[in-house]
Amino acid sequence: MNRRELIAALGINGEVLEKLLAEGLPSRDEIAMNFDYDEVMKWRKEYVRLGIDQLLVGATYSNHEVVNAFKCSPQGGMRRSRMKNALVLISDHTGKALYEDRWIGDELHYTGMGQEGDQQLDKSQNKTLATSNETDIRVFLFEVYKEKHYVYAGEVTLAGEPYVKLEADAKGNMRKVYKFPLLLKDKFYAIPEDDWKRATIVREKVVKRLDSTNLEQKAKALSERNKQDQLDDKRDAYRLVRKREFFRDPLIAEYVKDIAQGVCQLCEKNAPFETRGKPFLHAHHIEYLAQGGADSIDNCIALCPNCHARIHELEDKRDKDKLLMKVRERK
Ligand SMILES: [Zn+2]
C-alpha cells in the first residue's frame, strides 16, 4: 500500500501521517512510501490506547492532560482527533448557560455544535458524532462542573437517533439544536462535591445578575422545557456527587439542645415549633467541622432554623462572638 492509499484508508491527511510517523507508525521502507496495512492498523490500535487506557473514570484531569492523551485541540466542546481517530466531547455544566446537557438516567443528552442559529447535523463534528456508530471512530466524554476540571466519563456510544429541540441562543433567539443521547461504556461515576458546589455558586451568581424582564423570560423558557421533558419522560432528576461527610455524633447535638431549654442561643426566642414533644432547634458547630472544628460541647450550640441560616449566610463576626460568649456563660 502506498502513501496515498494509506492516507485514504485512515481517513487522514499528509500532515497527520507525518505526525503519526514521528510517533512510530511503521513503514516498509526508510522513506515511508510503502506500508503494510495490517501492520499499521495493529500499531494504530496500540497507539490509540496509549494515554487513553491510563485515564480513570471519575478522576479529574487538566485540559493539558486531555490534549496529551487524545492529541486533540485544547479548545471547543467537540474535539476531533485525527491522530487518535477519536472524538472528545466536553460537557459544560459550569452554570453559565441557560440550557445544559442533560442526564436522563444513565444517558447524557449532549448538545451539538453551533452557538447561533439553527444547528446542522450534516456539518463538522455533529456529523462525526451522528455517524459514529457506522465508523470506527471512538467517542470519549469529559464533564466540567468547575472550570479547568475535566472529569473523565470514559468512552461513550450514541444510544439513539439525534433529535431536535428548540432552545434560545445567547442572544435569546429561539433556534434548533441537536441532542445526542450518549451511553457510558464504563460504570457510572460521581462528580466531586467541590466541583458540584462551584457550578451551583456560579449559576446563582449568573441568575442574580439578571434584571426582572430577563429573569422572567429565562425562567419561563426553562420551566416550559422542564415540563415538556417530564411529559416526554426525559427528566434529569438527580446526579451522583462524591461527598465528604464529617463525623458528628447526635449525642453532642442532643445535649446542647437539651441545655438550651428550647431557646435559640442567638435571637433568644423560643423554638418555632415542637416535634416529638421537643422544641425544634438545630445544633450548630461554631468552628465548622469542615474547617477543623471539633465535635465537642463547647463548639456546639442550639439555634432556631432562622438563625442557623443567618449564621451560614452572613458569617457575621458579631453573631459568632455572641455564640462564643453564650458557650462561656454556660459554665
Ligand atoms: Zn434564633
Short mmCIF file of C-alpha atoms and ligand atoms in Angstrom, two decimals:
data_model
loop_
_atom_site.label_atom_id
_atom_site.label_comp_id
_atom_site.label_asym_id
_atom_site.label_seq_id
_atom_site.Cartn_x
_atom_site.Cartn_y
_atom_site.Cartn_z
CA MET A 1 0.00 0.00 0.00
CA ASN A 2 1.42 3.37 -0.94
CA ARG A 3 1.27 6.65 0.92
CA ARG A 4 -1.80 7.99 -0.88
CA GLU A 5 -3.73 4.76 -0.33
CA LEU A 6 -2.86 4.70 3.36
CA ILE A 7 -3.94 8.31 3.82
CA ALA A 8 -7.30 7.48 2.25
CA ALA A 9 -7.71 4.24 4.22
CA LEU A 10 -7.04 6.00 7.53
CA GLY A 11 -9.19 9.00 6.64
CA ILE A 12 -6.39 11.44 7.46
CA ASN A 13 -4.21 13.90 5.56
CA GLY A 14 -0.49 14.10 4.82
CA GLU A 15 0.20 16.28 7.84
CA VAL A 16 -1.39 13.80 10.25
CA LEU A 17 0.52 10.94 8.60
CA GLU A 18 3.79 12.81 9.21
CA LYS A 19 2.87 13.20 12.88
CA LEU A 20 1.93 9.52 13.14
CA LEU A 21 5.24 8.54 11.51
CA ALA A 22 7.03 10.66 14.10
CA GLU A 23 5.10 8.73 16.79
CA GLY A 24 6.32 5.44 15.33
CA LEU A 25 3.82 4.36 12.64
CA PRO A 26 5.60 1.50 10.84
CA SER A 27 6.51 1.75 7.17
CA ARG A 28 8.14 -0.87 4.90
CA ASP A 29 10.92 1.42 3.72
CA GLU A 30 13.14 4.19 5.01
CA ILE A 31 11.37 6.98 3.17
CA ALA A 32 7.87 5.99 4.35
CA MET A 33 6.34 5.40 0.94
CA ASN A 34 5.22 1.79 1.36
CA PHE A 35 3.06 0.38 4.12
CA ASP A 36 1.69 -2.94 5.30
CA TYR A 37 -1.93 -2.06 6.13
CA ASP A 38 -2.43 -4.79 8.73
CA GLU A 39 0.80 -3.84 10.46
CA VAL A 40 -0.22 -0.16 10.50
CA MET A 41 -3.66 -0.99 11.92
CA LYS A 42 -2.12 -3.15 14.63
CA TRP A 43 0.24 -0.32 15.56
CA ARG A 44 -2.52 2.26 15.47
CA LYS A 45 -4.76 0.26 17.79
CA GLU A 46 -1.97 0.20 20.37
CA TYR A 47 -1.15 3.84 19.74
CA VAL A 48 -4.77 4.94 20.31
CA ARG A 49 -4.83 3.10 23.63
CA LEU A 50 -1.62 4.78 24.78
CA GLY A 51 -2.50 7.52 27.22
CA ILE A 52 -6.25 6.82 26.99
CA ASP A 53 -6.25 3.44 28.75
CA GLN A 54 -4.45 5.05 31.68
CA LEU A 55 -7.27 7.52 32.33
CA LEU A 56 -9.51 6.71 35.28
CA VAL A 57 -13.26 7.13 35.05
CA GLY A 58 -14.41 9.68 37.63
CA ALA A 59 -10.93 11.20 38.01
CA THR A 60 -10.19 14.85 37.25
CA TYR A 61 -7.71 15.97 34.58
CA SER A 62 -6.36 19.28 33.33
CA ASN A 63 -7.01 20.45 29.79
CA HIS A 64 -3.33 19.85 29.09
CA GLU A 65 -3.67 16.20 30.13
CA VAL A 66 -6.78 15.81 27.95
CA VAL A 67 -4.90 17.23 24.96
CA ASN A 68 -1.91 14.98 25.69
CA ALA A 69 -3.93 11.78 25.93
CA PHE A 70 -6.06 12.43 22.85
CA LYS A 71 -3.80 14.65 20.73
CA CYS A 72 -6.81 16.89 20.24
CA SER A 73 -7.35 20.64 20.15
CA PRO A 74 -7.27 22.43 23.52
CA GLN A 75 -10.47 24.28 22.61
CA GLY A 76 -14.08 23.57 21.81
CA GLY A 77 -16.76 21.23 23.09
CA MET A 78 -16.36 18.66 20.30
CA ARG A 79 -12.72 17.95 19.57
CA ARG A 80 -11.85 15.69 16.69
CA SER A 81 -8.54 13.88 16.95
CA ARG A 82 -7.26 12.58 13.62
CA MET A 83 -4.18 11.21 15.37
CA LYS A 84 -6.19 9.02 17.74
CA ASN A 85 -9.19 8.53 15.44
CA ALA A 86 -11.33 9.82 18.29
CA LEU A 87 -13.91 12.43 19.10
CA VAL A 88 -13.55 14.05 22.51
CA LEU A 89 -16.71 15.61 23.90
CA ILE A 90 -16.63 18.19 26.66
CA SER A 91 -19.91 18.62 28.50
CA ASP A 92 -20.02 22.03 30.17
CA HIS A 93 -22.03 22.20 33.41
CA THR A 94 -20.30 25.27 34.83
CA GLY A 95 -23.63 27.04 35.22
CA LYS A 96 -23.19 29.86 32.73
CA ALA A 97 -25.55 28.60 30.03
CA LEU A 98 -29.34 28.60 30.21
CA TYR A 99 -29.57 25.07 28.89
CA GLU A 100 -27.14 22.35 29.78
CA ASP A 101 -26.51 18.88 28.53
CA ARG A 102 -28.85 16.67 30.49
CA TRP A 103 -28.50 13.33 32.16
CA ILE A 104 -31.59 11.21 31.73
CA GLY A 105 -30.94 8.03 33.66
CA ASP A 106 -27.51 6.87 32.54
CA GLU A 107 -27.70 8.67 29.20
CA LEU A 108 -26.22 12.10 28.67
CA HIS A 109 -28.22 14.10 26.15
CA TYR A 110 -25.40 16.07 24.65
CA THR A 111 -25.98 19.32 22.75
CA GLY A 112 -24.36 19.59 19.31
CA MET A 113 -22.09 22.29 17.91
CA GLY A 114 -23.17 25.76 16.79
CA GLN A 115 -23.65 28.72 19.11
CA GLU A 116 -26.03 30.79 17.00
CA GLY A 117 -28.77 30.00 14.51
CA ASP A 118 -30.07 26.51 13.72
CA GLN A 119 -27.58 23.73 14.30
CA GLN A 120 -26.88 21.38 11.42
CA LEU A 121 -26.49 17.64 11.62
CA ASP A 122 -24.53 17.20 8.40
CA LYS A 123 -21.78 19.62 9.38
CA SER A 124 -18.39 19.13 11.07
CA GLN A 125 -18.35 17.28 14.39
CA ASN A 126 -22.14 16.99 14.61
CA LYS A 127 -21.81 14.75 11.59
CA THR A 128 -18.85 12.88 13.09
CA LEU A 129 -20.89 12.11 16.20
CA ALA A 130 -24.13 11.35 14.33
CA THR A 131 -22.36 8.76 12.18
CA SER A 132 -20.01 7.44 14.90
CA ASN A 133 -21.78 4.07 15.12
CA GLU A 134 -21.13 3.41 11.43
CA THR A 135 -17.46 4.43 11.56
CA ASP A 136 -14.53 3.12 13.61
CA ILE A 137 -14.12 6.43 15.40
CA ARG A 138 -14.20 6.20 19.19
CA VAL A 139 -16.04 8.79 21.26
CA PHE A 140 -14.92 9.90 24.73
CA LEU A 141 -16.57 12.18 27.23
CA PHE A 142 -15.41 14.64 29.87
CA GLU A 143 -17.66 16.70 32.12
CA VAL A 144 -16.71 20.10 33.51
CA TYR A 145 -18.53 21.42 36.58
CA LYS A 146 -15.67 23.55 37.84
CA GLU A 147 -13.67 25.49 35.32
CA LYS A 148 -10.49 23.68 34.19
CA HIS A 149 -11.52 20.47 36.00
CA TYR A 150 -12.16 17.80 33.36
CA VAL A 151 -13.88 14.80 34.95
CA TYR A 152 -13.37 11.72 32.77
CA ALA A 153 -16.57 9.84 31.96
CA GLY A 154 -14.92 7.24 29.76
CA GLU A 155 -15.92 6.05 26.33
CA VAL A 156 -19.47 6.63 25.14
CA THR A 157 -21.62 5.41 22.28
CA LEU A 158 -24.50 7.04 20.51
CA ALA A 159 -27.52 5.36 22.11
CA GLY A 160 -30.22 6.60 19.76
CA GLU A 161 -31.02 8.96 16.92
CA PRO A 162 -30.05 12.60 17.47
CA TYR A 163 -33.21 14.66 17.91
CA VAL A 164 -34.15 18.33 17.63
CA LYS A 165 -35.01 20.72 20.47
CA LEU A 166 -35.90 24.38 20.36
CA GLU A 167 -33.66 26.40 22.61
CA ALA A 168 -32.71 30.04 22.95
CA ASP A 169 -29.19 31.04 21.91
CA ALA A 170 -27.06 33.50 23.86
CA LYS A 171 -28.97 36.44 22.37
CA GLY A 172 -32.32 34.95 23.34
CA ASN A 173 -33.33 33.91 19.81
CA MET A 174 -35.02 30.52 19.53
CA ARG A 175 -33.24 28.09 17.25
CA LYS A 176 -32.98 24.37 16.52
CA VAL A 177 -30.36 22.39 18.38
CA TYR A 178 -29.44 18.72 18.14
CA LYS A 179 -29.35 16.44 21.15
CA PHE A 180 -27.25 13.29 21.03
CA PRO A 181 -28.17 10.55 23.53
CA LEU A 182 -24.87 9.11 24.76
CA LEU A 183 -24.46 5.94 26.75
CA LEU A 184 -21.46 5.32 29.02
CA LYS A 185 -19.42 2.20 28.34
CA ASP A 186 -17.97 2.25 31.83
CA LYS A 187 -19.80 2.36 35.11
CA PHE A 188 -21.50 5.48 36.34
CA TYR A 189 -19.39 7.79 38.48
CA ALA A 190 -19.93 10.64 40.89
CA ILE A 191 -18.93 14.28 40.48
CA PRO A 192 -16.59 15.69 43.17
CA GLU A 193 -18.56 17.73 45.69
CA ASP A 194 -16.37 20.84 45.34
CA ASP A 195 -16.92 20.90 41.57
CA TRP A 196 -20.66 20.47 42.02
CA LYS A 197 -20.79 23.29 44.58
CA ARG A 198 -18.76 25.56 42.34
CA ALA A 199 -21.24 25.09 39.48
CA THR A 200 -24.12 25.93 41.83
CA ILE A 201 -22.39 29.09 43.07
CA VAL A 202 -21.65 30.25 39.51
CA ARG A 203 -25.23 29.52 38.47
CA GLU A 204 -26.61 31.53 41.40
CA LYS A 205 -24.35 34.46 40.58
CA VAL A 206 -25.41 34.39 36.94
CA VAL A 207 -29.14 34.38 37.68
CA LYS A 208 -28.89 37.00 40.44
CA ARG A 209 -27.40 39.42 37.89
CA LEU A 210 -30.43 39.16 35.56
CA ASP A 211 -32.92 42.02 35.51
CA SER A 212 -36.60 41.22 36.16
CA THR A 213 -37.55 41.01 32.47
CA ASN A 214 -34.70 38.67 31.68
CA LEU A 215 -35.35 36.62 34.79
CA GLU A 216 -39.00 36.16 33.85
CA GLN A 217 -38.21 35.27 30.23
CA LYS A 218 -35.50 32.76 31.06
CA ALA A 219 -37.35 31.18 33.99
CA LYS A 220 -40.45 30.68 31.83
CA ALA A 221 -38.45 29.19 28.95
CA LEU A 222 -36.68 26.76 31.25
CA SER A 223 -39.88 25.93 33.08
CA GLU A 224 -41.65 25.11 29.81
CA ARG A 225 -38.79 22.88 28.74
CA ASN A 226 -38.72 21.07 32.07
CA LYS A 227 -42.47 20.47 31.87
CA GLN A 228 -42.11 19.15 28.33
CA ASP A 229 -39.22 16.91 29.36
CA GLN A 230 -41.38 15.48 32.11
CA LEU A 231 -44.14 14.74 29.59
CA ASP A 232 -41.58 13.15 27.27
CA ASP A 233 -40.21 11.14 30.17
CA LYS A 234 -36.87 12.90 29.72
CA ARG A 235 -36.22 14.38 33.08
CA ASP A 236 -32.85 14.70 34.80
CA ALA A 237 -33.92 14.26 38.37
CA TYR A 238 -30.57 13.76 40.06
CA ARG A 239 -26.84 13.41 39.69
CA LEU A 240 -24.40 11.46 41.84
CA VAL A 241 -21.99 13.64 43.81
CA ARG A 242 -18.96 12.37 45.72
CA LYS A 243 -19.28 13.99 49.11
CA ARG A 244 -17.16 14.23 52.24
CA GLU A 245 -19.16 13.78 55.44
CA PHE A 246 -17.74 14.85 58.78
CA PHE A 247 -18.25 12.80 61.89
CA ARG A 248 -20.83 14.38 64.15
CA ASP A 249 -22.45 12.46 66.95
CA PRO A 250 -26.12 13.14 67.74
CA LEU A 251 -25.15 12.75 71.40
CA ILE A 252 -23.36 16.14 71.39
CA ALA A 253 -26.15 17.77 69.36
CA GLU A 254 -28.86 16.44 71.64
CA TYR A 255 -27.05 17.59 74.77
CA VAL A 256 -26.56 21.21 73.63
CA LYS A 257 -30.20 21.40 72.55
CA ASP A 258 -31.23 19.98 75.91
CA ILE A 259 -29.33 22.61 77.90
CA ALA A 260 -30.72 25.39 75.66
CA GLN A 261 -34.17 24.52 77.05
CA GLY A 262 -35.99 25.33 73.82
CA VAL A 263 -34.41 28.78 73.41
CA CYS A 264 -32.33 29.83 70.39
CA GLN A 265 -28.93 30.95 71.64
CA LEU A 266 -28.66 33.76 69.08
CA CYS A 267 -32.05 35.52 68.91
CA GLU A 268 -33.06 34.18 72.34
CA LYS A 269 -36.57 33.39 71.14
CA ASN A 270 -38.38 30.12 71.63
CA ALA A 271 -38.05 27.37 69.02
CA PRO A 272 -40.63 27.93 66.22
CA PHE A 273 -42.44 24.62 66.85
CA GLU A 274 -42.24 21.34 68.69
CA THR A 275 -41.63 17.94 67.20
CA ARG A 276 -41.99 14.62 69.03
CA GLY A 277 -42.59 16.60 72.21
CA LYS A 278 -39.36 18.57 71.96
CA PRO A 279 -38.61 22.14 70.77
CA PHE A 280 -37.27 22.14 67.21
CA LEU A 281 -33.74 23.59 67.19
CA HIS A 282 -30.62 22.95 65.12
CA ALA A 283 -27.23 22.10 66.59
CA HIS A 284 -24.59 24.37 65.03
CA HIS A 285 -20.81 23.90 65.14
CA ILE A 286 -19.31 27.35 65.78
CA GLU A 287 -15.99 26.45 64.16
CA TYR A 288 -17.15 24.46 61.15
CA LEU A 289 -16.22 20.78 61.15
CA ALA A 290 -15.08 21.26 57.55
CA GLN A 291 -12.61 23.86 58.82
CA GLY A 292 -11.21 21.73 61.59
CA GLY A 293 -13.71 22.48 64.37
CA ALA A 294 -14.23 19.77 66.99
CA ASP A 295 -17.45 17.86 67.55
CA SER A 296 -17.35 18.96 71.20
CA ILE A 297 -19.86 20.50 73.59
CA ASP A 298 -18.03 23.85 73.74
CA ASN A 299 -18.01 24.11 69.94
CA CYS A 300 -21.68 23.25 69.54
CA ILE A 301 -24.74 25.41 70.21
CA ALA A 302 -28.53 25.30 69.68
CA LEU A 303 -30.08 27.70 67.17
CA CYS A 304 -33.50 28.23 65.63
CA PRO A 305 -33.57 27.35 61.89
CA ASN A 306 -33.78 31.04 61.02
CA CYS A 307 -30.67 32.00 62.95
CA HIS A 308 -28.87 28.91 61.70
CA ALA A 309 -29.45 30.05 58.10
CA ARG A 310 -28.41 33.59 59.07
CA ILE A 311 -25.11 32.40 60.57
CA HIS A 312 -24.15 30.47 57.45
CA GLU A 313 -25.41 33.08 55.01
CA LEU A 314 -23.92 36.20 56.62
CA GLU A 315 -20.99 34.73 58.59
CA ASP A 316 -21.10 37.89 60.71
CA LYS A 317 -18.32 38.04 63.30
CA ARG A 318 -20.62 39.68 65.85
CA ASP A 319 -23.01 36.71 65.67
CA LYS A 320 -20.12 34.30 66.15
CA ASP A 321 -18.77 36.30 69.11
CA LYS A 322 -22.19 36.21 70.73
CA LEU A 323 -22.35 32.43 70.38
CA LEU A 324 -18.86 32.05 71.85
CA MET A 325 -19.92 34.22 74.78
CA LYS A 326 -23.03 32.08 75.29
CA VAL A 327 -20.85 28.98 75.45
CA ARG A 328 -18.59 30.61 78.07
CA GLU A 329 -21.65 31.63 80.13
CA ARG A 330 -22.80 28.01 80.35
CA LYS A 331 -20.08 27.17 82.88
ZN ZN B 1 -32.84 32.32 66.57
#
